[in-house]
Amino acid sequence: MATLSHTQDTSLTTSNRFELDIPEYFRNTVFNSIWRVVFAILMVAANIIIIRATFTAKPVGLSFFLAPNGVVTPLGNAILFLTNGALLTSIIVILWLVGLVAVVISAGRHHWPGPTQWLKDSLYTGPFGAMVTLAGVTLIVFAIRGLLSWAVFGALFSTNPDAVKLLKDVTPGAIWGVIGANTKLFSVGQFPSEQIWRVWASLGIVLLLAALSLLAWNFSSPLKAFRKVLVWLWLLSLPAILWLLYGLPGMETVPTLRWGGFLLTVVLSVVGVVVSFPIGLMLALGRRSEVRGVPYLWMYGAGLLFIFWGVAGFPSEPVTLNIPVLFRDPPIWVVTLSPVAYALLQAIFIVGIFWSIGYFLGGNIIKAFSVAYIEMIRGVPLITVLFMAQILLPIFLPKDVEIDNLLRVTVGIILFSAAYLAENVRGGLQAIPKGQYEAAMAVGLSNAQSMRLIILPQALRLVIPAIVGQFISLFKDTSLVSIVGLLDLLKIAQVVVAQPDWLGLQRETYAFVALVYWIFSFAMSRTSQRLEKKLGVGQY
């Protein structure tokens, strides 16, 4: 007897084809185990419950404009008809039955015409697959129905606070007026309204370069010879745009404290990505450096120590150190050192570092610095780095020196991202076979030339998914700057929901912010996939 088969046999004639024995098939696939029987009963019960619930689902909610004073408009009636629970459930069950019958008939004939092969492989993989398909499709359709009911059909789009106050109680869905009324805040924060043209000019520069790049990187494009020029224009556009936003000579200055919203999020993420990439690249190369230093490196530490004493002066007074000690009450060990003992401690610390590098790493200072930096930065969360840049950094600066808050946070993000990017690039370098290095040496390339022309292009190609994932993570992590007082997109959302006219609208506000983050993260992900496909990542 034949069962459901994945093979297709067109050589059999109608007279000698085996007929599908459904009872035998169920005995072999469903009722051959007590656990399969129990699971089948549970799946059938779950489908009955889901279908019954969706068939009797309440109508979608309609806003005041679709049902003014309870009188449903023609458009509202059309929406109620198309979203009727009984209608949608009936359509889903009928289509499911049609697909099931088509698959069963094709299985009996051992012939899979048209879409039946896809249905068998994707939706009707067996009795359990068919039941999961019915339940899953029903839940997805009604989840979309509920989302549309809240976000569109029952939503209020008025930006007038007085109208919202009157209609809030009779609005079954979202109140999107909170977004429309605060569009400027979400976009640019407190950027002066009369200077908004600078933002539009910056966006125009980006769009122009993007259009030229799309033309230049197409095959047989007349702009193909200008690709290098476009790369330099992209790099130069970043400081030019920042300068334009801040204020060119002769223009009104817009302090960075007034930058906010999506503008600030984009500035932080773009600057962090562009600047951290070369730093991470150098750190990755530095961690793999095999350059050995001169012997007796500790002597250089001793020389540095004497220079330090010459500038800061030799210790002349006793020094008290508060050393934290666990399981001690109080948990501090107070030690007072004489001037000589304190000088000896300085000598052990400074000379010891250079001796350790010379003894354990052969004097490779580049590798020692890269390893120490990467491991130290990767060992702490980003919020710690931001607090360090925002609060602790001014303590170590002279009183007359002040660094812009945005600049401090940006530097912290760059340093943090560079450490993670370095590890991603190092993974790509380790994946390159040794034969590539030997081939580069065989054709007479220097180490720098082989790394730039042969090794790095292959390594970066291999780690495109990891690098883009890091960039997406950095774009989302910019929301942490709200903790240190900067008005990024998430902080603006907190400010908006605190306004008296829009109290209690957290769902709409944070749903909008989440949608913005998702759109740009998804766009970067799709762009990465297109680049991977174009470069053949994972194919050869």
Coordinates of C-alpha atoms in Angstrom, one line a residue:
M1 CA 0.0 0.0 0.0
A2 CA 1.2 3.5 -0.7
T3 CA 1.6 6.3 1.8
L4 CA 2.3 10.1 1.4
S5 CA 5.5 10.2 -0.5
H6 CA 8.0 13.0 -1.5
T7 CA 8.8 11.3 -4.8
Q8 CA 7.2 12.0 -8.1
D9 CA 6.7 9.1 -10.6
T10 CA 5.2 10.0 -13.9
S11 CA 6.2 6.8 -15.6
L12 CA 3.4 4.8 -14.0
T13 CA 0.2 4.5 -16.0
T14 CA -3.2 5.0 -14.6
S15 CA -3.8 1.2 -14.4
N16 CA -0.8 0.3 -12.3
R17 CA -0.7 3.3 -9.9
F18 CA -1.1 2.5 -6.3
E19 CA -4.1 4.1 -4.6
L20 CA -3.6 6.1 -1.3
D21 CA -4.7 4.1 1.7
I22 CA -5.6 6.8 4.2
P23 CA -6.4 4.4 7.2
E24 CA -3.1 2.6 6.8
Y25 CA -1.3 6.0 6.6
F26 CA -2.8 7.2 9.8
R27 CA -2.1 3.9 11.5
N28 CA 1.6 4.2 10.6
T29 CA 2.1 7.9 11.3
V30 CA -0.3 8.9 14.0
F31 CA -1.7 6.0 16.0
N32 CA 1.6 4.0 16.2
S33 CA 2.4 5.5 19.6
I34 CA 0.4 6.5 22.6
W35 CA 2.2 9.9 22.8
R36 CA 1.3 10.6 19.2
V37 CA -2.3 9.8 19.9
V38 CA -2.3 12.2 22.9
F39 CA -0.6 14.9 20.8
A40 CA -3.1 14.5 18.0
I41 CA -6.0 14.8 20.4
L42 CA -4.4 18.0 21.9
M43 CA -3.9 19.5 18.4
V44 CA -7.4 18.8 17.4
A45 CA -8.8 20.2 20.6
A46 CA -6.5 23.3 20.2
N47 CA -7.8 23.9 16.7
I48 CA -11.4 23.6 17.8
I49 CA -10.9 26.1 20.6
I50 CA -9.1 28.5 18.3
I51 CA -11.6 28.3 15.5
R52 CA -14.5 28.7 17.9
A53 CA -12.9 31.7 19.5
T54 CA -12.1 33.4 16.2
F55 CA -15.5 32.6 14.7
T56 CA -17.3 34.4 17.5
A57 CA -14.8 37.2 17.8
K58 CA -16.1 40.6 18.5
P59 CA -16.2 43.2 15.7
V60 CA -13.2 45.5 15.4
G61 CA -13.4 48.8 17.1
L62 CA -14.1 51.9 15.0
S63 CA -13.0 55.4 15.7
F64 CA -15.3 58.4 15.9
F65 CA -14.6 59.3 12.3
L66 CA -15.7 55.8 11.1
A67 CA -18.7 55.7 13.4
P68 CA -19.7 59.3 14.5
N69 CA -22.2 59.2 17.4
G70 CA -22.6 55.4 16.9
V71 CA -23.7 55.7 13.2
V72 CA -21.3 53.6 11.1
T73 CA -20.2 55.2 7.8
P74 CA -20.2 53.2 4.6
L75 CA -16.4 52.8 4.9
G76 CA -16.9 51.6 8.4
N77 CA -19.4 49.0 7.3
A78 CA -17.0 47.8 4.6
I79 CA -14.3 47.4 7.3
L80 CA -16.7 45.5 9.6
F81 CA -17.6 43.2 6.8
L82 CA -14.1 42.4 5.7
T83 CA -12.9 41.9 9.3
N84 CA -15.9 39.8 10.5
G85 CA -14.6 37.0 12.6
A86 CA -17.0 34.4 11.1
L87 CA -16.1 35.4 7.6
L88 CA -12.3 35.3 8.1
T89 CA -12.5 32.0 10.0
S90 CA -14.7 30.5 7.3
I91 CA -12.3 31.6 4.5
I92 CA -9.3 30.2 6.4
V93 CA -10.9 26.8 7.0
I94 CA -12.2 26.5 3.4
L95 CA -8.8 27.4 2.0
W96 CA -7.1 24.9 4.4
L97 CA -9.5 22.2 3.3
V98 CA -9.0 23.0 -0.4
G99 CA -5.2 22.7 0.1
L100 CA -5.6 19.5 2.1
V101 CA -7.7 17.9 -0.5
A102 CA -5.3 18.9 -3.3
V103 CA -2.4 17.4 -1.4
V104 CA -4.3 14.2 -0.7
I105 CA -5.4 13.8 -4.3
S106 CA -1.8 14.5 -5.6
A107 CA -0.4 11.9 -3.1
G108 CA -2.9 9.3 -4.3
R109 CA -1.9 10.0 -7.9
H110 CA 1.8 10.3 -7.1
H111 CA 1.8 13.5 -9.1
W112 CA 2.4 16.9 -7.8
P113 CA 1.3 19.6 -10.3
G114 CA 1.5 23.3 -9.7
P115 CA 1.7 24.5 -6.1
T116 CA 0.8 21.2 -4.5
Q117 CA 4.5 20.3 -4.2
W118 CA 5.1 23.5 -2.2
L119 CA 2.0 22.9 -0.1
K120 CA 3.2 19.3 0.7
D121 CA 6.7 20.4 1.6
S122 CA 5.8 23.5 3.6
L123 CA 2.3 23.4 5.0
Y124 CA 1.0 19.9 4.8
T125 CA 4.0 17.9 5.9
G126 CA 1.8 15.3 7.6
P127 CA -1.3 15.2 10.0
F128 CA 0.5 17.2 12.6
G129 CA 1.9 19.7 10.1
A130 CA -1.6 20.3 8.7
M131 CA -3.1 20.9 12.1
V132 CA -0.3 23.3 13.1
T133 CA -0.7 25.1 9.8
L134 CA -4.5 25.7 10.5
A135 CA -3.8 26.9 14.0
G136 CA -0.9 29.1 13.0
V137 CA -2.5 30.8 10.1
T138 CA -5.7 31.5 12.1
L139 CA -3.7 33.0 14.9
I140 CA -1.6 35.1 12.6
V141 CA -4.6 36.5 10.6
F142 CA -6.4 37.5 13.8
A143 CA -3.3 38.9 15.3
I144 CA -3.0 41.2 12.2
R145 CA -6.7 41.9 12.6
G146 CA -6.3 43.0 16.2
L147 CA -3.3 45.1 15.3
L148 CA -5.1 46.9 12.5
S149 CA -8.1 47.4 14.8
W150 CA -5.9 49.2 17.4
A151 CA -3.5 51.0 15.1
V152 CA -5.8 52.0 12.2
F153 CA -9.5 51.3 12.4
G154 CA -10.1 52.4 15.9
A155 CA -7.3 55.0 16.1
L156 CA -7.6 58.8 16.4
F157 CA -5.2 60.8 14.3
S158 CA -6.2 64.3 15.4
T159 CA -3.3 66.5 16.7
N160 CA -5.6 68.9 18.4
P161 CA -5.3 68.4 22.2
D162 CA -8.8 69.7 22.8
A163 CA -10.3 67.2 20.3
V164 CA -8.3 64.4 21.7
K165 CA -9.5 65.2 25.2
L166 CA -13.1 65.1 24.0
L167 CA -12.8 61.9 22.0
K168 CA -10.3 60.0 24.1
D169 CA -12.9 58.1 26.1
V170 CA -14.8 56.9 22.9
T171 CA -11.7 56.0 21.0
P172 CA -11.1 52.2 21.1
G173 CA -7.7 52.3 19.5
A174 CA -4.5 54.3 19.5
I175 CA -4.3 58.1 19.7
W176 CA -1.6 58.9 17.1
G177 CA -2.0 62.7 17.6
V178 CA 0.8 62.5 20.2
I179 CA 3.2 61.7 17.3
G180 CA 1.9 64.2 14.9
A181 CA 1.9 67.0 17.4
N182 CA 5.5 66.3 18.5
T183 CA 7.0 65.6 15.1
K184 CA 9.7 68.2 15.4
L185 CA 10.7 67.0 18.9
F186 CA 11.0 63.4 17.6
S187 CA 13.0 64.6 14.6
V188 CA 15.5 67.2 15.8
G189 CA 14.7 67.7 19.5
Q190 CA 15.2 71.4 20.6
F191 CA 17.0 72.4 17.3
P192 CA 15.9 76.0 16.5
S193 CA 13.0 76.1 14.1
E194 CA 14.5 78.9 12.1
Q195 CA 17.6 76.7 11.5
I196 CA 15.8 73.6 10.5
W197 CA 17.0 74.2 6.9
R198 CA 20.5 73.0 8.0
V199 CA 19.0 69.6 8.7
W200 CA 17.3 69.5 5.3
A201 CA 20.6 70.6 3.6
S202 CA 22.4 67.8 5.4
L203 CA 19.8 65.3 4.3
G204 CA 20.1 66.6 0.8
I205 CA 23.9 66.1 0.8
V206 CA 23.4 62.5 1.9
L207 CA 20.7 61.8 -0.7
L208 CA 22.8 63.3 -3.5
L209 CA 25.8 61.2 -2.6
A210 CA 23.6 58.1 -2.2
A211 CA 22.1 58.6 -5.7
L212 CA 25.6 59.1 -7.2
S213 CA 26.9 56.0 -5.4
L214 CA 24.0 53.9 -6.7
L215 CA 24.8 55.0 -10.3
A216 CA 28.6 54.7 -9.9
W217 CA 28.4 51.1 -8.5
N218 CA 26.1 49.8 -11.3
F219 CA 27.6 48.0 -14.2
S220 CA 28.5 50.0 -17.3
S221 CA 27.9 53.2 -15.5
P222 CA 29.6 56.4 -16.8
L223 CA 30.4 57.3 -13.2
K224 CA 32.4 54.1 -12.6
A225 CA 35.7 56.1 -12.8
F226 CA 34.6 58.4 -10.0
R227 CA 34.2 55.7 -7.3
K228 CA 37.3 56.7 -5.4
V229 CA 36.2 60.3 -5.5
L230 CA 32.8 59.3 -4.1
V231 CA 34.4 57.4 -1.3
W232 CA 36.4 60.5 -0.3
L233 CA 33.3 62.7 -0.7
W234 CA 31.4 60.3 1.7
L235 CA 34.3 60.6 4.3
L236 CA 34.5 64.4 3.9
S237 CA 30.7 64.8 4.1
L238 CA 30.6 63.7 7.8
P239 CA 32.7 66.6 9.2
A240 CA 31.0 69.0 6.7
I241 CA 27.5 68.0 7.9
L242 CA 28.5 68.3 11.6
W243 CA 30.1 71.7 10.9
L244 CA 26.9 72.8 9.1
L245 CA 24.7 71.6 11.9
Y246 CA 26.8 73.3 14.5
G247 CA 27.2 76.5 12.5
L248 CA 29.6 77.6 9.7
P249 CA 31.6 80.9 10.1
G250 CA 29.2 83.7 10.0
M251 CA 26.2 81.6 10.9
E252 CA 24.4 81.3 14.2
T253 CA 25.8 78.6 16.4
V254 CA 23.5 75.8 17.5
P255 CA 25.0 74.2 20.7
T256 CA 25.0 70.4 20.7
L257 CA 22.9 70.5 23.8
R258 CA 20.0 71.5 21.6
W259 CA 20.5 68.6 19.3
G260 CA 18.1 65.8 20.0
G261 CA 15.6 63.2 18.8
F262 CA 16.3 61.1 15.7
L263 CA 19.0 63.6 14.6
L264 CA 21.1 63.0 17.7
T265 CA 20.6 59.2 17.3
V266 CA 21.8 59.3 13.7
V267 CA 24.8 61.5 14.6
L268 CA 25.9 59.3 17.4
S269 CA 25.5 56.0 15.4
V270 CA 27.1 57.3 12.2
V271 CA 30.0 59.0 13.9
G272 CA 30.5 55.9 16.1
V273 CA 30.5 53.6 13.1
V274 CA 32.7 55.6 10.8
V275 CA 35.4 56.6 13.4
S276 CA 35.4 53.3 15.3
F277 CA 36.0 51.2 12.1
P278 CA 39.6 52.3 11.4
I279 CA 40.4 52.2 15.1
G280 CA 39.1 48.7 15.5
L281 CA 41.0 47.7 12.3
M282 CA 44.3 48.9 13.8
L283 CA 43.5 47.2 17.1
A284 CA 42.9 43.9 15.4
L285 CA 46.1 44.2 13.5
G286 CA 47.9 45.3 16.6
R287 CA 46.7 42.3 18.6
R288 CA 48.2 40.0 15.9
S289 CA 51.4 42.0 15.7
E290 CA 54.6 40.0 15.9
V291 CA 56.9 43.0 16.1
R292 CA 59.4 42.5 18.9
G293 CA 60.9 45.3 20.9
V294 CA 64.4 46.0 22.0
P295 CA 65.8 43.9 24.9
Y296 CA 65.9 45.3 28.5
L297 CA 62.6 47.0 28.0
W298 CA 62.5 47.6 31.8
M299 CA 65.2 50.2 31.4
Y300 CA 62.8 52.3 29.3
G301 CA 60.4 52.0 32.2
A302 CA 63.1 53.2 34.6
G303 CA 63.8 56.2 32.3
L304 CA 60.1 57.0 32.2
L305 CA 60.0 56.9 36.0
F306 CA 62.9 59.4 36.3
I307 CA 61.2 61.7 33.8
F308 CA 58.0 61.4 35.9
W309 CA 59.9 62.3 39.0
G310 CA 61.6 65.2 37.2
V311 CA 58.2 66.7 36.1
A312 CA 56.0 65.9 39.2
G313 CA 58.8 65.9 41.8
F314 CA 60.2 63.1 44.0
P315 CA 57.8 62.2 46.9
S316 CA 58.7 64.4 49.9
E317 CA 55.7 63.8 52.2
P318 CA 54.0 60.7 53.6
V319 CA 51.1 59.4 51.5
T320 CA 47.9 57.7 52.9
L321 CA 46.3 55.0 50.7
N322 CA 42.8 53.7 51.2
I323 CA 42.8 50.1 50.0
P324 CA 39.4 48.4 49.7
V325 CA 39.4 45.0 51.5
L326 CA 36.5 42.6 51.4
F327 CA 35.1 41.0 54.6
R328 CA 36.5 43.8 56.7
D329 CA 34.6 46.3 58.9
P330 CA 35.1 48.9 57.7
P331 CA 36.0 47.5 54.3
I332 CA 39.0 49.8 53.9
W333 CA 42.6 49.2 54.8
V334 CA 44.3 52.5 55.5
V335 CA 48.1 52.4 54.8
T336 CA 50.4 55.3 55.3
L337 CA 53.6 55.2 53.3
S338 CA 56.8 57.2 53.9
P339 CA 58.2 59.2 50.9
V340 CA 60.8 56.5 50.2
A341 CA 58.2 53.7 50.4
Y342 CA 55.8 55.6 48.1
A343 CA 58.6 56.2 45.6
L344 CA 59.5 52.5 45.7
L345 CA 55.9 51.6 45.0
Q346 CA 55.9 53.9 42.0
A347 CA 59.1 52.3 40.7
I348 CA 57.7 48.8 41.1
F349 CA 54.5 49.7 39.3
I350 CA 56.0 51.6 36.3
V351 CA 59.1 49.4 35.8
G352 CA 57.0 46.3 36.5
I353 CA 54.7 47.0 33.6
F354 CA 57.6 47.4 31.1
W355 CA 59.3 44.3 32.5
S356 CA 56.1 42.2 32.2
I357 CA 55.8 43.3 28.5
G358 CA 59.4 42.5 27.8
Y359 CA 59.3 39.1 29.6
F360 CA 55.9 37.7 28.6
L361 CA 55.4 39.4 25.2
G362 CA 58.9 39.8 24.0
G363 CA 58.7 43.5 24.2
N364 CA 55.8 43.8 21.8
I365 CA 54.3 47.0 23.2
I366 CA 51.8 47.2 20.3
K367 CA 50.3 43.8 21.1
A368 CA 50.3 44.5 24.8
F369 CA 48.5 47.8 24.4
S370 CA 45.9 46.3 22.0
V371 CA 45.2 43.3 24.2
A372 CA 44.9 45.4 27.3
Y373 CA 42.6 47.9 25.6
I374 CA 40.3 45.4 24.0
E375 CA 40.0 43.2 27.1
M376 CA 39.4 46.2 29.4
I377 CA 36.7 47.8 27.3
R378 CA 35.0 44.5 26.5
G379 CA 34.9 43.7 30.2
V380 CA 32.6 46.6 31.1
P381 CA 29.1 47.5 29.8
L382 CA 28.6 50.5 27.6
I383 CA 26.7 52.5 30.3
T384 CA 29.9 52.3 32.4
V385 CA 31.9 53.9 29.6
L386 CA 29.3 56.6 29.1
F387 CA 29.3 57.4 32.8
M388 CA 33.1 57.5 32.8
A389 CA 33.1 59.9 29.8
Q390 CA 30.3 62.1 31.2
I391 CA 31.1 62.3 34.9
L392 CA 34.6 61.0 35.7
L393 CA 36.5 62.5 32.8
P394 CA 36.0 66.2 33.8
I395 CA 37.6 65.3 37.2
F396 CA 40.9 64.5 35.5
L397 CA 40.8 67.7 33.4
P398 CA 42.1 71.1 34.4
K399 CA 39.4 73.5 35.8
D400 CA 39.6 75.8 32.7
V401 CA 39.2 72.9 30.2
E402 CA 35.6 71.9 29.3
I403 CA 34.6 69.3 26.8
D404 CA 31.2 69.3 25.1
N405 CA 28.9 66.7 26.6
L406 CA 28.0 65.3 23.2
L407 CA 31.7 65.0 22.3
R408 CA 32.4 63.1 25.5
V409 CA 29.6 60.6 24.9
T410 CA 30.6 60.2 21.2
V411 CA 34.2 59.4 22.2
G412 CA 33.0 56.9 24.7
I413 CA 30.8 55.2 22.1
I414 CA 33.7 55.2 19.6
L415 CA 36.1 53.6 22.0
F416 CA 33.6 51.0 23.1
S417 CA 32.6 50.0 19.5
A418 CA 36.2 49.9 18.4
A419 CA 37.0 47.1 20.9
Y420 CA 34.2 44.9 19.7
L421 CA 34.9 45.6 16.1
A422 CA 38.5 44.7 16.6
E423 CA 37.5 41.2 17.7
N424 CA 35.2 40.8 14.8
V425 CA 38.0 41.7 12.4
R426 CA 40.5 39.5 14.2
G427 CA 38.1 36.6 13.7
G428 CA 38.2 37.3 9.9
L429 CA 42.0 37.5 9.9
Q430 CA 42.3 34.1 11.7
A431 CA 40.0 32.5 9.1
I432 CA 42.4 33.3 6.2
P433 CA 44.5 30.3 5.2
K434 CA 48.2 30.5 5.7
G435 CA 48.6 29.9 2.0
Q436 CA 47.3 33.4 1.3
Y437 CA 50.1 34.9 3.3
E438 CA 52.7 32.7 1.5
A439 CA 51.3 33.6 -1.9
A440 CA 51.6 37.3 -1.1
M441 CA 55.2 36.8 -0.1
A442 CA 55.8 34.7 -3.3
V443 CA 54.8 37.5 -5.6
G444 CA 57.1 39.9 -3.7
L445 CA 54.6 41.9 -1.7
S446 CA 55.6 43.5 1.6
N447 CA 53.8 42.8 4.8
A448 CA 51.8 46.1 4.5
Q449 CA 51.0 45.5 0.8
S450 CA 49.9 41.9 1.3
M451 CA 47.7 42.9 4.3
R452 CA 46.1 45.8 2.4
L453 CA 45.6 44.1 -1.0
I454 CA 45.1 40.5 -0.2
I455 CA 44.5 39.6 3.5
L456 CA 42.2 42.4 4.7
P457 CA 39.8 42.4 1.8
Q458 CA 39.1 38.7 2.3
A459 CA 38.9 39.0 6.1
L460 CA 36.5 41.9 6.0
R461 CA 34.4 40.0 3.4
L462 CA 34.1 37.0 5.7
V463 CA 33.0 39.0 8.7
I464 CA 30.4 41.3 7.0
P465 CA 27.5 39.7 9.0
A466 CA 29.4 40.2 12.3
I467 CA 30.3 43.8 11.5
V468 CA 26.8 44.8 10.4
G469 CA 25.4 43.1 13.5
Q470 CA 27.8 45.3 15.5
F471 CA 26.6 48.4 13.7
I472 CA 23.0 47.5 14.3
S473 CA 23.7 46.9 18.0
L474 CA 25.5 50.3 18.2
F475 CA 22.5 52.0 16.5
K476 CA 20.2 50.6 19.2
D477 CA 22.7 51.2 22.0
T478 CA 22.6 54.9 21.4
S479 CA 19.4 54.9 23.4
L480 CA 21.6 54.6 26.5
V481 CA 22.7 58.2 26.2
S482 CA 19.4 59.2 27.6
I483 CA 20.7 58.0 31.0
V484 CA 23.4 60.6 30.9
G485 CA 21.1 63.5 30.0
L486 CA 21.2 63.7 26.2
L487 CA 17.8 64.0 24.5
D488 CA 18.0 61.2 22.0
L489 CA 14.9 59.6 20.4
L490 CA 14.1 57.5 23.5
K491 CA 14.6 60.4 25.9
I492 CA 12.3 62.6 23.7
A493 CA 9.7 59.9 24.0
Q494 CA 9.9 60.1 27.8
V495 CA 9.6 63.9 27.6
V496 CA 6.6 63.7 25.2
V497 CA 4.5 61.3 27.5
A498 CA 5.2 63.7 30.4
Q499 CA 3.4 66.5 28.6
P500 CA 0.0 67.4 30.2
D501 CA -1.8 67.1 26.9
W502 CA -0.6 63.6 26.2
L503 CA -0.5 61.9 29.6
G504 CA -1.1 58.2 29.5
L505 CA -0.1 57.6 25.9
Q506 CA 3.0 55.5 26.5
R507 CA 1.9 52.7 24.2
E508 CA 1.5 54.9 21.2
T509 CA 4.8 56.7 21.8
Y510 CA 7.0 53.8 22.5
A511 CA 5.4 51.8 19.7
F512 CA 6.4 54.6 17.3
V513 CA 10.0 54.7 18.7
A514 CA 10.2 50.9 18.4
L515 CA 9.0 51.1 14.8
V516 CA 11.7 53.7 13.9
Y517 CA 14.4 51.5 15.4
W518 CA 13.1 48.4 13.7
I519 CA 12.9 50.1 10.2
F520 CA 16.5 51.3 10.2
S521 CA 17.8 48.1 11.8
F522 CA 15.9 46.0 9.2
A523 CA 17.2 48.3 6.4
M524 CA 20.8 47.8 7.5
S525 CA 20.2 44.0 7.8
R526 CA 18.8 43.8 4.3
T527 CA 21.6 45.9 2.9
S528 CA 24.1 43.6 4.5
Q529 CA 22.4 40.6 3.0
R530 CA 22.5 42.1 -0.5
L531 CA 26.2 42.9 0.0
E532 CA 26.9 39.4 1.2
K533 CA 25.0 38.0 -1.9
K534 CA 26.9 40.3 -4.2
L535 CA 30.3 39.3 -2.7
G536 CA 29.4 35.6 -2.5
V537 CA 29.9 35.3 1.3
G538 CA 29.4 31.7 2.3
Q539 CA 29.3 30.5 -1.4
Y540 CA 33.0 30.1 -2.1

